[in-house]
mmCIF file of C-alpha atoms in Angstrom:
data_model
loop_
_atom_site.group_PDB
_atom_site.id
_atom_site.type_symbol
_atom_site.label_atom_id
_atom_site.label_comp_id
_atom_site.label_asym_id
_atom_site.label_seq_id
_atom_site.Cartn_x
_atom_site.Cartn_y
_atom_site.Cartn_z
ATOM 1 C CA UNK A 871 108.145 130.550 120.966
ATOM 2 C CA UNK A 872 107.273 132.606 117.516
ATOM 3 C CA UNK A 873 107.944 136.342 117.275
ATOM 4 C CA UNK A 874 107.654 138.452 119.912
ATOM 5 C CA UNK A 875 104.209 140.177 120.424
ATOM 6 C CA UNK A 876 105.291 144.075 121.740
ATOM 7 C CA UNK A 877 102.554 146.821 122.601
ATOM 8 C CA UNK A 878 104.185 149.767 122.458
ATOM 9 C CA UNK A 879 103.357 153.270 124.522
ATOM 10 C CA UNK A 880 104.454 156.471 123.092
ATOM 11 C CA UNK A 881 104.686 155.073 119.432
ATOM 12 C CA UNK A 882 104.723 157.655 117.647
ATOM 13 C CA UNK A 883 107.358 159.901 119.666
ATOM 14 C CA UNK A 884 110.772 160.384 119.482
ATOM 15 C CA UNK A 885 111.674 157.547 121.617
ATOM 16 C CA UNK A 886 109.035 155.228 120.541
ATOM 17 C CA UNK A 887 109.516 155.407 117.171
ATOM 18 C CA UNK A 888 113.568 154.587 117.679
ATOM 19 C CA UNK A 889 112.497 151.515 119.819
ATOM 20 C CA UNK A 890 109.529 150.755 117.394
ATOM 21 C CA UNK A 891 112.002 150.620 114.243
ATOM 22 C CA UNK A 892 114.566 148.567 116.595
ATOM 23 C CA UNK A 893 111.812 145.874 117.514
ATOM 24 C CA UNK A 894 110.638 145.696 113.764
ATOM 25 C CA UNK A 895 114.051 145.021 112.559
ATOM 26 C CA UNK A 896 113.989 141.981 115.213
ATOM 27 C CA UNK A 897 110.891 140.461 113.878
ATOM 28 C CA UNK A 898 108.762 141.499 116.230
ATOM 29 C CA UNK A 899 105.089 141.778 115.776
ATOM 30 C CA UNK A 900 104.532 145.783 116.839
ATOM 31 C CA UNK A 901 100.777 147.021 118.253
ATOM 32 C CA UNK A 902 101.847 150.940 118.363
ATOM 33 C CA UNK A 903 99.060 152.409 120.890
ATOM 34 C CA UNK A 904 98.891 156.370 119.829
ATOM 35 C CA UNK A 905 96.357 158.947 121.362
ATOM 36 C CA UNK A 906 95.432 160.262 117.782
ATOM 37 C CA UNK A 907 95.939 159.071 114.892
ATOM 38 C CA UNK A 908 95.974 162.281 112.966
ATOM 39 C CA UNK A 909 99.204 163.005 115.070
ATOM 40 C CA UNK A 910 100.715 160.454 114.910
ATOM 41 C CA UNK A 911 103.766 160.210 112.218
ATOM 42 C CA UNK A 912 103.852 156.163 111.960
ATOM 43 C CA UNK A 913 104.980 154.257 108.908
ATOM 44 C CA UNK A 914 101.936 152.725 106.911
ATOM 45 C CA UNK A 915 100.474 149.044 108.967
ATOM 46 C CA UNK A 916 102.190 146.218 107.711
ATOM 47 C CA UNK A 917 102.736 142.624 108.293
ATOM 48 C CA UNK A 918 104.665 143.676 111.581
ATOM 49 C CA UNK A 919 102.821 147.091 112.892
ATOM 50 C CA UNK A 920 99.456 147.663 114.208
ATOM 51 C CA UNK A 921 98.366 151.305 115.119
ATOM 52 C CA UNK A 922 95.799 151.250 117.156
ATOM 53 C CA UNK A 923 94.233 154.302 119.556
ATOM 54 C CA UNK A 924 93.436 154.216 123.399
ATOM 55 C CA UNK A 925 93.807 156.484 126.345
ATOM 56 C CA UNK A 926 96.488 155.743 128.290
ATOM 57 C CA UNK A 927 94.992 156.487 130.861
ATOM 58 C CA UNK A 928 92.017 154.391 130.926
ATOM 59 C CA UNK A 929 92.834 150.847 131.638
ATOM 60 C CA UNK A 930 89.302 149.564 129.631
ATOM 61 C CA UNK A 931 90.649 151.614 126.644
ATOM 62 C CA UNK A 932 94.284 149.996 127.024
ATOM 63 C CA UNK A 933 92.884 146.663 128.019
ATOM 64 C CA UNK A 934 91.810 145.451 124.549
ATOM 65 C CA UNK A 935 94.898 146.053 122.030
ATOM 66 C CA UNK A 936 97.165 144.443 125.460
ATOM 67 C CA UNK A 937 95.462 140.894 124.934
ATOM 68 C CA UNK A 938 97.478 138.452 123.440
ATOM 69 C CA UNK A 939 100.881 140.196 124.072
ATOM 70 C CA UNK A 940 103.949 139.254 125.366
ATOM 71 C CA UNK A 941 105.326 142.643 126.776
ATOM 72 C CA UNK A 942 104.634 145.845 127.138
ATOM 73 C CA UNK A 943 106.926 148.642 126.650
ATOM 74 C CA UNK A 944 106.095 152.245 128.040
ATOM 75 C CA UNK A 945 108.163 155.508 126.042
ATOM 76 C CA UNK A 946 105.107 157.719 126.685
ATOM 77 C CA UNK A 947 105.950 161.392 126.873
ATOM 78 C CA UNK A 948 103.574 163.831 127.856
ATOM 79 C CA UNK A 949 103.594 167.494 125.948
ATOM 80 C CA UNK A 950 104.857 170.635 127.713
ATOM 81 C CA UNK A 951 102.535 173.616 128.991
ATOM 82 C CA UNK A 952 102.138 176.144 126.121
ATOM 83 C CA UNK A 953 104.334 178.873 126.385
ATOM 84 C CA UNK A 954 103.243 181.360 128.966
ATOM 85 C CA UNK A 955 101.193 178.980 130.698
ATOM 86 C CA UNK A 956 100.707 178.398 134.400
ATOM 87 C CA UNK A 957 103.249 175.547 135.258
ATOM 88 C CA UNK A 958 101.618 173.089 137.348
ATOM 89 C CA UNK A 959 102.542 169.591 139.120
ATOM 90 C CA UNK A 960 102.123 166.732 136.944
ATOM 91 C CA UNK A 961 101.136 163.198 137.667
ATOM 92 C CA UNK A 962 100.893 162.187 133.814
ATOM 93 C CA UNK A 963 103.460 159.461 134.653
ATOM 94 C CA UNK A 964 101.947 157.829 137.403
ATOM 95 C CA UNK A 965 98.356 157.899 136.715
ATOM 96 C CA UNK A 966 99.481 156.239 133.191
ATOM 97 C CA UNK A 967 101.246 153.727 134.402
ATOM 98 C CA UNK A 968 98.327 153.028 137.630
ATOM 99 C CA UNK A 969 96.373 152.195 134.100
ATOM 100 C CA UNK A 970 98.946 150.534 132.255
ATOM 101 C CA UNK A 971 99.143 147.982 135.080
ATOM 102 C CA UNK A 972 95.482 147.555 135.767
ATOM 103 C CA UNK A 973 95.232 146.729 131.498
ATOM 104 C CA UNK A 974 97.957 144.187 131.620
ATOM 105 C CA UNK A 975 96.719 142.563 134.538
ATOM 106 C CA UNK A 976 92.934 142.365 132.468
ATOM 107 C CA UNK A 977 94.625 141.282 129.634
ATOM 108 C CA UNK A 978 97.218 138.936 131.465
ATOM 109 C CA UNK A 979 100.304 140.294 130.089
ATOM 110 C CA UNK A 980 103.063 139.718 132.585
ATOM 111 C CA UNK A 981 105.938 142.104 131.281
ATOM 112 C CA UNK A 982 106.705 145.783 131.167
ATOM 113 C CA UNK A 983 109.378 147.802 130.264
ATOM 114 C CA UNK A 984 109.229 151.872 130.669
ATOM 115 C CA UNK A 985 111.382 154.021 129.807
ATOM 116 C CA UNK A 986 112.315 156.910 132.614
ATOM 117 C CA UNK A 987 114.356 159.761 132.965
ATOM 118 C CA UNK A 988 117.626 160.716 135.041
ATOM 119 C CA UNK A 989 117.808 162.763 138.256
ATOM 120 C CA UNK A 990 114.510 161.533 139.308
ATOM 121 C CA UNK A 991 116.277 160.580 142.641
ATOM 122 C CA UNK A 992 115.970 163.673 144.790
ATOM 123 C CA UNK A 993 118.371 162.439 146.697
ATOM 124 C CA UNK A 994 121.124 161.665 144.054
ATOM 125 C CA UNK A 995 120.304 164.496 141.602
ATOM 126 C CA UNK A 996 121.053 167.504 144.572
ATOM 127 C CA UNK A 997 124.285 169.021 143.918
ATOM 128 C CA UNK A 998 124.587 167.416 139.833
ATOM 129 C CA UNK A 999 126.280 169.997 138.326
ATOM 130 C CA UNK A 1000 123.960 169.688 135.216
ATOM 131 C CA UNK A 1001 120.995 169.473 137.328
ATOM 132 C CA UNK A 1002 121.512 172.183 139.218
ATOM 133 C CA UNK A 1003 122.988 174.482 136.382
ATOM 134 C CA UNK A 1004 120.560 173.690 133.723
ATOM 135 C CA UNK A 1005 117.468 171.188 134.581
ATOM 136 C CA UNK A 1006 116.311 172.706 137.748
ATOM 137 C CA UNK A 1007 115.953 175.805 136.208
ATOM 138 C CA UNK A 1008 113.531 174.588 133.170
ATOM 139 C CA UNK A 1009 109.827 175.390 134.319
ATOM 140 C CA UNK A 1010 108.048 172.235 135.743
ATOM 141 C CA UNK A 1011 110.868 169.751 135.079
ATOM 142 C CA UNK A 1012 111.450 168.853 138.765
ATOM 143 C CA UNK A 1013 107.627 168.415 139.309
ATOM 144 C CA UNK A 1014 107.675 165.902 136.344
ATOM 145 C CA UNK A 1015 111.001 164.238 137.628
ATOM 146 C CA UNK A 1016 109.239 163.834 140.902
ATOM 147 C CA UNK A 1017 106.385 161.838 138.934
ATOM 148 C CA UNK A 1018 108.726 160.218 136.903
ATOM 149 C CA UNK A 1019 110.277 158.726 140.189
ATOM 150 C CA UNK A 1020 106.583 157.640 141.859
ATOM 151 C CA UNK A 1021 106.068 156.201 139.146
ATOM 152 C CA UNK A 1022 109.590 153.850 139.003
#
């Protein structure tokens, strides 16, 4: 088997460009899939890195720069309301990955990897001392733990 082919989710954030730089200095062929390309903060395209753009979620968008891959690997982040805005529930994660899913299966890529969060067991995170003391009190954070686990 050559290099490994990776499409990569959440390129250009903090996360994905840590796991983008890692799987570069393997050898591996990198398709970094951004939502704008004006945002995003990516080293130049080279022999090993690809930017492309698509809507994550849109799985006829995704579809195209999945073919020919041999994983995909989800670090997609989704940005916080502006300050003073109305916090609502979120279900970023799940309806991304409902297209992720749907792509790789059009584009027959078998593998995923995404990246989640902690305390998105509702069960496990009740009575965490730095749950309760500091993450339940950050506006929308449990909603989007919540989505983080329906999406797991």
């Amino acid at each position: 088997m050559g290099s490994l082919k990776l499409a990569l989710l959440g390129a250009s954030g903090q996360t994905g460009l840590l796991v983008m730089q890692q799987a570069i200095e393997k050898g591996y062929h990198v398709t970094a899939v951004v939502r704008d390309f004006r945002k995003a903060n990516l080293p130049p395209p080279h022999n090993l890195l690809s930017v492309v753009v698509a809507d994550v979620f849109d799985h006829a968008s995704l579809a195209p720069h999945l073919k020919g891959k041999d994983a995909v690997m989800s670090a997609l982040g989704f940005p916080k309301p502006a300050p003073g805005a109305a916090v609502q529930t979120t279900d970023d994660f799940t309806r991304a990955m409902a297209a992720i899913i749907k792509a790789m299966g059009a584009a027959g890529v078998t593998r995923l990897v995404s990246i989640s969060a902690w305390y998105t067991d509702k069960a496990t995170r009740a009575g965490q001392l730095l749950y309760e003391g500091m993450w339940s009190k950050v506006p929308g954070l449990p909603a989007v733990l919540d989505n983080t686990a329906e999406m797991e």
